[in-house]
Tab-separated table of C-alpha atoms and ligand atoms in Angstrom:
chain	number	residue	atom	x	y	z
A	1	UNK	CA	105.236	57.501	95.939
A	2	UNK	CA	101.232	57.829	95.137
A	3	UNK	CA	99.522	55.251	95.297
A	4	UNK	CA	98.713	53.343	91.645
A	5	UNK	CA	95.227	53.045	91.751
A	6	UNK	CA	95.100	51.705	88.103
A	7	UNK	CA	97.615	49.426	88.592
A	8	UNK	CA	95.595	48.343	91.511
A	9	UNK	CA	92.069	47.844	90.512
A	10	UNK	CA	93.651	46.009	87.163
A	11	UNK	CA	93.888	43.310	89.395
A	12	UNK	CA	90.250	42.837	90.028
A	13	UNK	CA	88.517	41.517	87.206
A	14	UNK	CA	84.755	42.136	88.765
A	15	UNK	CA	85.354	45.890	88.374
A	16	UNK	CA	84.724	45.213	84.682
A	17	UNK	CA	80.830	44.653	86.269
A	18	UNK	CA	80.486	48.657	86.603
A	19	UNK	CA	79.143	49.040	90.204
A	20	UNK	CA	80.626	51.134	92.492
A	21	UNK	CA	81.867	49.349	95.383
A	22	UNK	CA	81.783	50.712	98.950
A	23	UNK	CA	80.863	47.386	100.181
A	24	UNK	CA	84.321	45.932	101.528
A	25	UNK	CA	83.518	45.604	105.016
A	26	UNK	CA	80.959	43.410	104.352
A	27	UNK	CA	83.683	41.123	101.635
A	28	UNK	CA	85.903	42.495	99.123
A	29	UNK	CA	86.510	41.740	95.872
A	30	UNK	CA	88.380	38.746	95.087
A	31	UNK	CA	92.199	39.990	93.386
A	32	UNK	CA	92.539	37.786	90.459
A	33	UNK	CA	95.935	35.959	91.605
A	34	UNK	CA	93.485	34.751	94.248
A	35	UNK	CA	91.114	33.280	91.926
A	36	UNK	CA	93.657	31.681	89.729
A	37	UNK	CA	95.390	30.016	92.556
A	38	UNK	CA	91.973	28.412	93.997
A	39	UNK	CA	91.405	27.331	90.528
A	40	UNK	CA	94.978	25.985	90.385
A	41	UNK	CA	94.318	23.783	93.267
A	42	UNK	CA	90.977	22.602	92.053
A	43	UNK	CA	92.358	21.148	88.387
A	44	UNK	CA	95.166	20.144	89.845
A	45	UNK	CA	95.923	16.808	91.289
A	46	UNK	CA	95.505	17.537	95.348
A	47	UNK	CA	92.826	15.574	97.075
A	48	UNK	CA	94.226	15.155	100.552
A	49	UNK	CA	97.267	15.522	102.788
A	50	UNK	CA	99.579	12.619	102.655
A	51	UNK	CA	103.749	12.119	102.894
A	52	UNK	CA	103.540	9.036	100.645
A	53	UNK	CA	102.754	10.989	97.109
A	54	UNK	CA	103.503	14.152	95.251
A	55	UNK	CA	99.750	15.936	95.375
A	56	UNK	CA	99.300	14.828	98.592
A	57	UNK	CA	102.495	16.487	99.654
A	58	UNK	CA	101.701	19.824	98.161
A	59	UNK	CA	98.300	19.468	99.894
A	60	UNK	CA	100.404	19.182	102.927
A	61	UNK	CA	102.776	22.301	101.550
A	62	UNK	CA	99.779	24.316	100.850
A	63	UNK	CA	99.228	24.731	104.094
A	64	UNK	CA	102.388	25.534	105.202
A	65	UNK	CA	102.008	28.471	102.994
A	66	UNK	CA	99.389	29.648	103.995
A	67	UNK	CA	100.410	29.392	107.616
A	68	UNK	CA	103.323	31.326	106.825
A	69	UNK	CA	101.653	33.637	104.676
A	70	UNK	CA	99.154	34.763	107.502
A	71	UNK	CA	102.151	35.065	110.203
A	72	UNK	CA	103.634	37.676	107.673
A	73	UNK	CA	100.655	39.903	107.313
A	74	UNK	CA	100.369	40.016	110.959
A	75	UNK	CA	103.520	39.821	112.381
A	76	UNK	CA	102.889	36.181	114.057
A	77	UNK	CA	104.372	32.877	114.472
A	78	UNK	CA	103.206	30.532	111.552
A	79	UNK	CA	103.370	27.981	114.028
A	80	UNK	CA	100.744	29.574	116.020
A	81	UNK	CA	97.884	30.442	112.940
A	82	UNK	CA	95.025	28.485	112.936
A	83	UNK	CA	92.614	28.462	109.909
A	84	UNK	CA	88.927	28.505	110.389
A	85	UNK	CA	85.757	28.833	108.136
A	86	UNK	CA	84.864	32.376	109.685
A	87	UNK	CA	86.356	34.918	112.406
A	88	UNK	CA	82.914	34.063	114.098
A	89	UNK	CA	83.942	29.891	114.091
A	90	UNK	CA	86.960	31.004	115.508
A	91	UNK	CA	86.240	33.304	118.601
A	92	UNK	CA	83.654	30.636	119.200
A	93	UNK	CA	86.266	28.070	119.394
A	94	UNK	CA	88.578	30.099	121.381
A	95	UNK	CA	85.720	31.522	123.834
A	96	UNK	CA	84.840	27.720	124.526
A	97	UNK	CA	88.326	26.184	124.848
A	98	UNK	CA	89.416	28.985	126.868
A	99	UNK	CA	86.071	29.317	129.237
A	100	UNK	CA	86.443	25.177	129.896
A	101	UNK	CA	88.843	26.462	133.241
A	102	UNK	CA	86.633	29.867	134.083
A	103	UNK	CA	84.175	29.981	136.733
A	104	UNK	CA	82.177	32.025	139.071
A	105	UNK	CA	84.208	34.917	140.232
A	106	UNK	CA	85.984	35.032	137.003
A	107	UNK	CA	85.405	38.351	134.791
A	108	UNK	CA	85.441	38.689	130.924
A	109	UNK	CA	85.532	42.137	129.579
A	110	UNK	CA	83.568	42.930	126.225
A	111	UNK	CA	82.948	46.129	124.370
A	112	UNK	CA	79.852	47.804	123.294
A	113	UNK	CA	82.021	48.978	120.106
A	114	UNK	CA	82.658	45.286	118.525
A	115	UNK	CA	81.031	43.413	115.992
A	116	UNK	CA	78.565	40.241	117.463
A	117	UNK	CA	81.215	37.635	116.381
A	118	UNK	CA	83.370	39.397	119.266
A	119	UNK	CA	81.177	39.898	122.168
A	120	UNK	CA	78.288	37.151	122.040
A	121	UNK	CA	80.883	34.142	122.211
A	122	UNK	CA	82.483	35.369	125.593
A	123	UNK	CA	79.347	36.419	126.839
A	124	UNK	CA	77.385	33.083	126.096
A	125	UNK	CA	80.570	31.236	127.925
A	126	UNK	CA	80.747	33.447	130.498
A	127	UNK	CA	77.289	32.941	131.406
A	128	UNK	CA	77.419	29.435	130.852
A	129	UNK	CA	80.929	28.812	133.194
A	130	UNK	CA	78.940	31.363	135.815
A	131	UNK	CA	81.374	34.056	134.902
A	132	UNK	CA	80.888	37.676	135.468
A	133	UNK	CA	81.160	40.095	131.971
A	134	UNK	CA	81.346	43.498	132.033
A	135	UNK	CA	81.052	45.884	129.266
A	136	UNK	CA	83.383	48.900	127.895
A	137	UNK	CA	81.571	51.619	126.782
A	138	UNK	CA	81.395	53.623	123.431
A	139	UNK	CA	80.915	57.518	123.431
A	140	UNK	CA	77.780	57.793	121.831
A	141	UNK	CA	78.918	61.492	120.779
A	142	UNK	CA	82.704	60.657	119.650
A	143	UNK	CA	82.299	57.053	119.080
A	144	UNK	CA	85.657	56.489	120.919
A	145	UNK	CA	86.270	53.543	122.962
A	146	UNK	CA	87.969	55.581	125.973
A	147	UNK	CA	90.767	53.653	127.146
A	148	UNK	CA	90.447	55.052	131.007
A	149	UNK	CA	87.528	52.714	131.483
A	150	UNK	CA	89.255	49.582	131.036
A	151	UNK	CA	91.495	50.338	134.719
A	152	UNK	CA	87.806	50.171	135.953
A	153	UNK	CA	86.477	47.202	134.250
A	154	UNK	CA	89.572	45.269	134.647
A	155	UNK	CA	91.161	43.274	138.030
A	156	UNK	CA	92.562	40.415	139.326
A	157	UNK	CA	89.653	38.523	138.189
A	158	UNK	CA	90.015	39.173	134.552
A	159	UNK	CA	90.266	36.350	132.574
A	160	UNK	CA	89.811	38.027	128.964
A	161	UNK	CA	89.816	41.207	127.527
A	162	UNK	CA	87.955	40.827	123.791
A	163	UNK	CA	88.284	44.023	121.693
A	164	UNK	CA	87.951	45.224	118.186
A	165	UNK	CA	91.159	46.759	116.506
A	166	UNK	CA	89.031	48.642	114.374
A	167	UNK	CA	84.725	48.921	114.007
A	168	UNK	CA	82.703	47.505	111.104
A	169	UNK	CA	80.154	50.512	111.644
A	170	UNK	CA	82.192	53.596	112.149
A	171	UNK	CA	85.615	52.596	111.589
A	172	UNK	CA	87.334	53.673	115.385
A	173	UNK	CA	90.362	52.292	116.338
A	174	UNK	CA	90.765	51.691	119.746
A	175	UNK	CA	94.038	51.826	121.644
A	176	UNK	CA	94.886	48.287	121.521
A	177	UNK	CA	98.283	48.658	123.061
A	178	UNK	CA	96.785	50.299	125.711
A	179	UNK	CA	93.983	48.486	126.999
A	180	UNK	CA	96.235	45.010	125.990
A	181	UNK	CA	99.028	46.779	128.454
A	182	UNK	CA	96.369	47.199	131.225
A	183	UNK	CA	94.751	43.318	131.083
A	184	UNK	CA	98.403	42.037	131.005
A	185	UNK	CA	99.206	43.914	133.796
A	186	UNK	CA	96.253	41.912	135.942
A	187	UNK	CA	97.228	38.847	134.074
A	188	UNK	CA	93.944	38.390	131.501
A	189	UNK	CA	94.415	37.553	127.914
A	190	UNK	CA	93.332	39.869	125.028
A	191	UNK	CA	91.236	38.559	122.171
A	192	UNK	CA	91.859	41.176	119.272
A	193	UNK	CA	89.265	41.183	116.389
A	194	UNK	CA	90.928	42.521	113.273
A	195	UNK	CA	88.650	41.629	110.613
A	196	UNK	CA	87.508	44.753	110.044
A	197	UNK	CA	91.514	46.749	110.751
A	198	UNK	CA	93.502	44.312	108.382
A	199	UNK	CA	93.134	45.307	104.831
A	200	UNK	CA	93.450	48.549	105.865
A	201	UNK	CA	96.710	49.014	107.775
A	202	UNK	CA	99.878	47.252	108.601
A	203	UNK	CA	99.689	44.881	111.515
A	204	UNK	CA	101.727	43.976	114.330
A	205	UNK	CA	100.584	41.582	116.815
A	206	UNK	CA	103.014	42.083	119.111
A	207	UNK	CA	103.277	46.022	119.159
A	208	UNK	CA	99.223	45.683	120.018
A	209	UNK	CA	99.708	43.030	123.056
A	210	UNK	CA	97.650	41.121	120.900
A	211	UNK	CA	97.673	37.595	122.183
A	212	UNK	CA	94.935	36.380	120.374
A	213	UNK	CA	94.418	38.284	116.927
A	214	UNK	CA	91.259	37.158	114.493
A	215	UNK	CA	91.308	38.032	110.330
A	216	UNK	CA	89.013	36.886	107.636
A	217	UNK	CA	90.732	36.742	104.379
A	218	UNK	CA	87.203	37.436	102.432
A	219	UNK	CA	87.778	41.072	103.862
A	220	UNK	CA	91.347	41.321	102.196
A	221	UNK	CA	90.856	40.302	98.401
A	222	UNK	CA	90.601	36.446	99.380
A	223	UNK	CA	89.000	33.540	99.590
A	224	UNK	CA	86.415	32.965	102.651
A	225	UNK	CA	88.489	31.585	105.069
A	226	UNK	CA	89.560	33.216	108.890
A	227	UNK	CA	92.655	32.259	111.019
A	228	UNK	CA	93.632	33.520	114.742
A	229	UNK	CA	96.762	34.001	115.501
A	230	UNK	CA	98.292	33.364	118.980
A	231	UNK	CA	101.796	32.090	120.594
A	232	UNK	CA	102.344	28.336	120.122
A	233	UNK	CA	102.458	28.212	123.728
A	234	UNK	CA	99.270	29.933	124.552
A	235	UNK	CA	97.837	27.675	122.197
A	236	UNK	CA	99.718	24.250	123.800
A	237	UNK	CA	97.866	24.933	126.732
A	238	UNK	CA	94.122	24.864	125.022
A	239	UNK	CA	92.313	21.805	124.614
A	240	UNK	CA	89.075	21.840	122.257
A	241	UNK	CA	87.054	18.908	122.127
A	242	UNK	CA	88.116	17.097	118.604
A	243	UNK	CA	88.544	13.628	117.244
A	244	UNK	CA	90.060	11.191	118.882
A	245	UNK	CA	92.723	10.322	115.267
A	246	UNK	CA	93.060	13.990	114.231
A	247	UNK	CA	95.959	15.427	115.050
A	248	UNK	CA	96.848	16.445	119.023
A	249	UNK	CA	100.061	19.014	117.886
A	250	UNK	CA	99.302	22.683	117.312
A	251	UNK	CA	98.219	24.499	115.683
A	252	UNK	CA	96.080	21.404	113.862
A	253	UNK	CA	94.601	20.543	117.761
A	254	UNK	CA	92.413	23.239	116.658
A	255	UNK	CA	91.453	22.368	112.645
A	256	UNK	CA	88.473	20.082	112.395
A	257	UNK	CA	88.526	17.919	109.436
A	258	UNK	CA	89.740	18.499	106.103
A	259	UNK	CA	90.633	22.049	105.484
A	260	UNK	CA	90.215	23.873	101.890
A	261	UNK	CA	93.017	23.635	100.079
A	262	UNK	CA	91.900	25.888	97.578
A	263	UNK	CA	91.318	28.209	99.322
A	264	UNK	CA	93.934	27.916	101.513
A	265	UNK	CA	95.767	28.317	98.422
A	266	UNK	CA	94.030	31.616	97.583
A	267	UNK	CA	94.837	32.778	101.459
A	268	UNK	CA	98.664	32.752	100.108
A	269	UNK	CA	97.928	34.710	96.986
A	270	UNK	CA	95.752	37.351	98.478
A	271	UNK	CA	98.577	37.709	101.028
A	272	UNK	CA	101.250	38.056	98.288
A	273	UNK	CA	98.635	40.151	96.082
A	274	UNK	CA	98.896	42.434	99.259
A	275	UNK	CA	102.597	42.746	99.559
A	276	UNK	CA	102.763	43.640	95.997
A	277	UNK	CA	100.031	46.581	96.010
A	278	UNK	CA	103.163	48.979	95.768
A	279	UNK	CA	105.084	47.878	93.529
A	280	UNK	CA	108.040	50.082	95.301
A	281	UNK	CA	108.525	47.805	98.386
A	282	UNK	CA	111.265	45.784	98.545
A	283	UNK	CA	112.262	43.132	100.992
A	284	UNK	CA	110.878	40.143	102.646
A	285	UNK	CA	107.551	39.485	102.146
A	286	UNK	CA	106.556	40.905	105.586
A	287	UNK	CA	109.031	44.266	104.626
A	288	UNK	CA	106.837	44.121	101.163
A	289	UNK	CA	103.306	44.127	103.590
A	290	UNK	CA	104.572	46.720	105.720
A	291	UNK	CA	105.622	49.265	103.021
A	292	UNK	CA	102.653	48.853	100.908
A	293	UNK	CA	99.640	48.584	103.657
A	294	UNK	CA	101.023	51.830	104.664
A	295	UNK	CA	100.883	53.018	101.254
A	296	UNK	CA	97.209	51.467	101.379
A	297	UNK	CA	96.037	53.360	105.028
A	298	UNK	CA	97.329	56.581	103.301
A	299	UNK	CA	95.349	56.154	100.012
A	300	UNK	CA	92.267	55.451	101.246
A	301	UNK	CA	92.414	57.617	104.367
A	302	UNK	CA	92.504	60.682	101.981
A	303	UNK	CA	90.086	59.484	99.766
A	304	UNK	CA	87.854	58.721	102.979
A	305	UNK	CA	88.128	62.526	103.809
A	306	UNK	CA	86.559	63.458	100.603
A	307	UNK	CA	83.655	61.359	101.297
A	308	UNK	CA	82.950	62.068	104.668
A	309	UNK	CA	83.640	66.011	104.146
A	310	UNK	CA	81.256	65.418	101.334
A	311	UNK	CA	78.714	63.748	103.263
A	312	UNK	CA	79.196	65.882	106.323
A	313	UNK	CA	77.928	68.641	103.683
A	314	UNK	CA	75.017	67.334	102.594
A	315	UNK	CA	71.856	69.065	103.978
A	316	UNK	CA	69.976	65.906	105.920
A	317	UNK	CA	72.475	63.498	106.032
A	318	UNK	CA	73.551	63.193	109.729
A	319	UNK	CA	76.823	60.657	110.455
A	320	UNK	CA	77.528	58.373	113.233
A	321	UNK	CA	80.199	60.237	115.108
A	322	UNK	CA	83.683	58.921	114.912
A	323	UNK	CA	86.843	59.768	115.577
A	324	UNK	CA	88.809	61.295	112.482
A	325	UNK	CA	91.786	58.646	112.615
A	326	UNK	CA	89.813	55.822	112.153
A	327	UNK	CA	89.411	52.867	109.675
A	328	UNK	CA	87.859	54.047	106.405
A	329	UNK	CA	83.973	53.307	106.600
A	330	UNK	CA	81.072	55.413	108.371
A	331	UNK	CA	77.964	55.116	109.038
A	332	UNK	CA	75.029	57.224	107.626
A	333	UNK	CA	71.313	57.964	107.365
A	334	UNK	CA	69.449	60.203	104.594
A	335	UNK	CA	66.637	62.395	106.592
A	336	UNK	CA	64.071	59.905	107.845
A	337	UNK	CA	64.385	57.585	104.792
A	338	UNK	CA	64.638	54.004	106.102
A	339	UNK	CA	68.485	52.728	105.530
A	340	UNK	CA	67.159	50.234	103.967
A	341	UNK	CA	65.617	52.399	101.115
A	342	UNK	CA	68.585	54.314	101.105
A	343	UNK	CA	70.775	51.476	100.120
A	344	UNK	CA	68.090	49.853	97.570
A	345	UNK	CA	68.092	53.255	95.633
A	346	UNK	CA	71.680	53.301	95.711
A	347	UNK	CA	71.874	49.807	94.650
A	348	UNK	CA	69.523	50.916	91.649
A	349	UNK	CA	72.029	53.463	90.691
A	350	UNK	CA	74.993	50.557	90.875
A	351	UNK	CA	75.991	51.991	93.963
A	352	UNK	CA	77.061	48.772	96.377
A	353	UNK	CA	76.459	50.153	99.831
A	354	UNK	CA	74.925	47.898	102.802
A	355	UNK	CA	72.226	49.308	105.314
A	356	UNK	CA	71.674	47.397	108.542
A	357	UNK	CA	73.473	47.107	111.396
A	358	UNK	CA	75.777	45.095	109.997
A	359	UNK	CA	76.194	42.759	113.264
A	360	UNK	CA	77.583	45.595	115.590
A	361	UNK	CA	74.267	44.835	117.083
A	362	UNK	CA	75.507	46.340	120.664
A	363	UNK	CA	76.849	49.723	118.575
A	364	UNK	CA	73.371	50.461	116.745
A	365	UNK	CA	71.129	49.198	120.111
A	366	UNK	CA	72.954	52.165	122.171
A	367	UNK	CA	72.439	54.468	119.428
A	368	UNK	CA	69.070	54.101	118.921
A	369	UNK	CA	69.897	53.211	115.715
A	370	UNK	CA	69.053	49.529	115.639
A	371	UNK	CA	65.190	48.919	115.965
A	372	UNK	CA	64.772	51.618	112.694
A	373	UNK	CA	67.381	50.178	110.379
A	374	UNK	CA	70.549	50.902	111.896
A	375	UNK	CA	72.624	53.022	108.988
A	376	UNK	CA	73.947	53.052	105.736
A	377	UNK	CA	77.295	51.697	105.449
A	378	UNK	CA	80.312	53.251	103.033
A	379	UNK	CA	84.205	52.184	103.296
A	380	UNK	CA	86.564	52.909	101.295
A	381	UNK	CA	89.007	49.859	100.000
A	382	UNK	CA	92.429	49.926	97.672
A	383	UNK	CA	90.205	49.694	94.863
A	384	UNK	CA	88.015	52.737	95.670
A	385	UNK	CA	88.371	55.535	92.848
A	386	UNK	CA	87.941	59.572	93.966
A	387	UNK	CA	85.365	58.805	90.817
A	388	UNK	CA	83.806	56.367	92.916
A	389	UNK	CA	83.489	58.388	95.934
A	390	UNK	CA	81.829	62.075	93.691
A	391	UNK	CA	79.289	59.892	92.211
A	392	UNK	CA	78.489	58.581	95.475
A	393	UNK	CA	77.995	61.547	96.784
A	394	UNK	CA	76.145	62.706	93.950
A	395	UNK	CA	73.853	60.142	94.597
A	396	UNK	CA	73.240	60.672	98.411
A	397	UNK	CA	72.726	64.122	97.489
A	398	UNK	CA	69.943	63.393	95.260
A	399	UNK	CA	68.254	61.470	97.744
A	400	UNK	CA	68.861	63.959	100.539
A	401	UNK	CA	66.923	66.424	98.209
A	402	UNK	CA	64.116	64.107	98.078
A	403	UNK	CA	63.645	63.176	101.498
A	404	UNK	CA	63.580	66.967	102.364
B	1	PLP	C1	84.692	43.492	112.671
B	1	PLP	C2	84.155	42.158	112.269
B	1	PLP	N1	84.338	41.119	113.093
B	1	PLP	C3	83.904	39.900	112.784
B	1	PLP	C4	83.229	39.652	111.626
B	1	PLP	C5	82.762	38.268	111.340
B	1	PLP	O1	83.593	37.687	110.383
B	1	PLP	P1	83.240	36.288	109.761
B	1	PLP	O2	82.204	36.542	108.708
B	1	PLP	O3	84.529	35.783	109.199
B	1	PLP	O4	82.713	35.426	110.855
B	1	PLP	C6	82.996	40.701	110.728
B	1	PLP	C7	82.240	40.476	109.499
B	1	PLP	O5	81.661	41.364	108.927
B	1	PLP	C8	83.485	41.995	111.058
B	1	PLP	O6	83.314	43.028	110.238
């Protein structure tokens, strides 16, 4: 069935603003379930988590949800999701708790493809534990993450493999499975960063040898919040430094203080607002996010055609290479006009695209890219009209013409 883009962008009440959004990977809109289910929480009665009274056992059943709600969009144990502020709180937390027990000799594994939040943790722990890291290399001219590179990169000494399911700057997917199947097979972990993947694709944990998989629901239609995902067990053996009251069980070893229950709130709805984006699925909630992130990935990678065909057409625009199956955002510049200025006049036009290098600091340093402005960023999200995309391009050609 096509995908109901009306019936889709009714649910976001700030496309009544006008501007034409291309800014997802940097935070979506909010869906308006979301927003009415953080508000819920905040007129409602819930102050803290408690067994002894009603609001204080829905504070206690809000999270719950959520935990639940989280293992169905990836595929995970609920018992093994752990909520953070950010994706970037997280892999700190993990990078520390895990690097307590590495030391020199050991080896981390980081790519030049992933976004800071995925490569600086590991590499600051690393150093600090007197761990070696080595680095997997982009193609510059394919932006591919070759897979062959990780049988060099990783041995015996591997502790941790940390790798992006899908880029923030140019959208690649790496072969997760793959590179997961060849750190298991020396016995490191694999931190997976899907921050930038989730909204738009179905996810599997599992099926990627995941054993560590990071979100942020901002990036999906919800509230600012993150959560990793990982086996109970892998988690039981982790100790962070926390409290001496707070709780010792997982996952809450690894929540500090008292969460958002708003938004924690809004993490459920966003999830649901998800599994109900085509309004065809049936099923359990998981069967419902299968059926319609599928119907999502196939919507927006055909609208992401028509913008990158049209960009690729524009005299003086030159794109960041990428592979054509990839997530739906590239990477741009107009002539020599500074990104920057290419995103302000684009912004002046209503046009909501970011220029910078958006934290994949390592990406735009090998390219060049980074000391002049890095690039101008446009994805494509659920919301995303063909509309959307033409005046876009309309736009970019406009400034193309006046750069020449
Ligand atoms: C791929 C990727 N990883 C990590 C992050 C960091 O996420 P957070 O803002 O939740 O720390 C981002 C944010 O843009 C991202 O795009």
């Amino acid at each position: 069935m096509a995908f109901d883009i009306a019936r889709a962008r009714a649910a976001y009440p700030a496309l009544g603003e006008g501007f034409r959004h291309f800014d997802a990977a940097a935070g979506s809109l909010v869906a308006e379930p979301v927003a009415q289910a953080v508000d819920a929480v905040y007129r409602g009665a819930v102050a803290n988590r408690s067994d002894a009274f009603a609001p204080g056992r829905r504070a206690i059943g809000i999270v719950a949800d959520a935990r639940r709600a989280v293992a169905d969009l990836l595929g995970a144990d609920p018992a093994g999701v752990v909520f953070g502020n950010s994706a970037t709180s997280l892999v700190y937390l993990v990078a520390r708790t895990l690097g307590q027990s590495w030391g020199p000799g050991d080896e981390v594994v980081v790519s030049r493809l992933d976004h800071d939040s995925n490569v600086r943790p590991w590499v600051q722990v690393a150093e600090e534990q007197g761990a070696t890291v080595r680095w997997a290399e982009f193609d510059p001219a394919t932006g591919e993450l070759p897979t062959w590179q990780y049988k060099d990169l990783v041995n015996d000494r591997t502790r941790l493999v940390a790798v992006t399911a899908g880029s923030n700057a140019i959208g690649t997917r790496p072969d997760v499975p793959a590179i997961a199947a060849i750190a298991h097979a020396a016995g490191a972990l694999v931190f997976v960063d899907g921050v930038h993947a989730t909204p738009h694709q179905p996810t599997d944990v599992a099926a990627l040898g995941a054993d560590f998989y990071v979100t942020s629901a901002y990036k999906w239609s919800g509230p600012h919040l993150a959560a990793c995902a990982a086996d109970p067990a892998l988690w039981a053996g982790m100790f962070p430094a926390k409290l001496r009251p707070s709780s010792d069980a997982v996952p809450e070893r690894f929540e500090f203080g008292t969460p958002s229950f708003a938004s924690l709130a809004g993490v459920t709805a966003a999830v649901d607002h998800l599994a109900g984006l085509d309004p065809a699925a049936t099923g359990s909630r998981r069967e419902r996010l299968l059926t319609s992130l599928a119907a999502v990935r196939d919507y927006e990678a055909e609208l992401f055609a028509r913008l990158v065909d049209g960009l690729a057409a524009i005299d003086g625009v030159s794109l960041c290479p990428a592979p054509a199956d990839r997530c739906p955002t590239v990477s741009f510049r107009v002539g020599s006009t500074h990104p920057a200025e290419t995103s302000k006049a684009l912004g002046d036009a209503g046009i909501c695209a970011f220029a910078g290098d958006y934290y994949a600091w390592e990406y735009f340093h090998t390219m060049g890219l980074r000391d002049s402005g890095g690039a101008v960023r446009a994805g494509i999200y659920h919301y995303t009209t063909a509309e959307d995309v033409d005046v876009l391009l309309d736009a970019v050609r406009a400034l193309a013409k006046q750069a020449a």
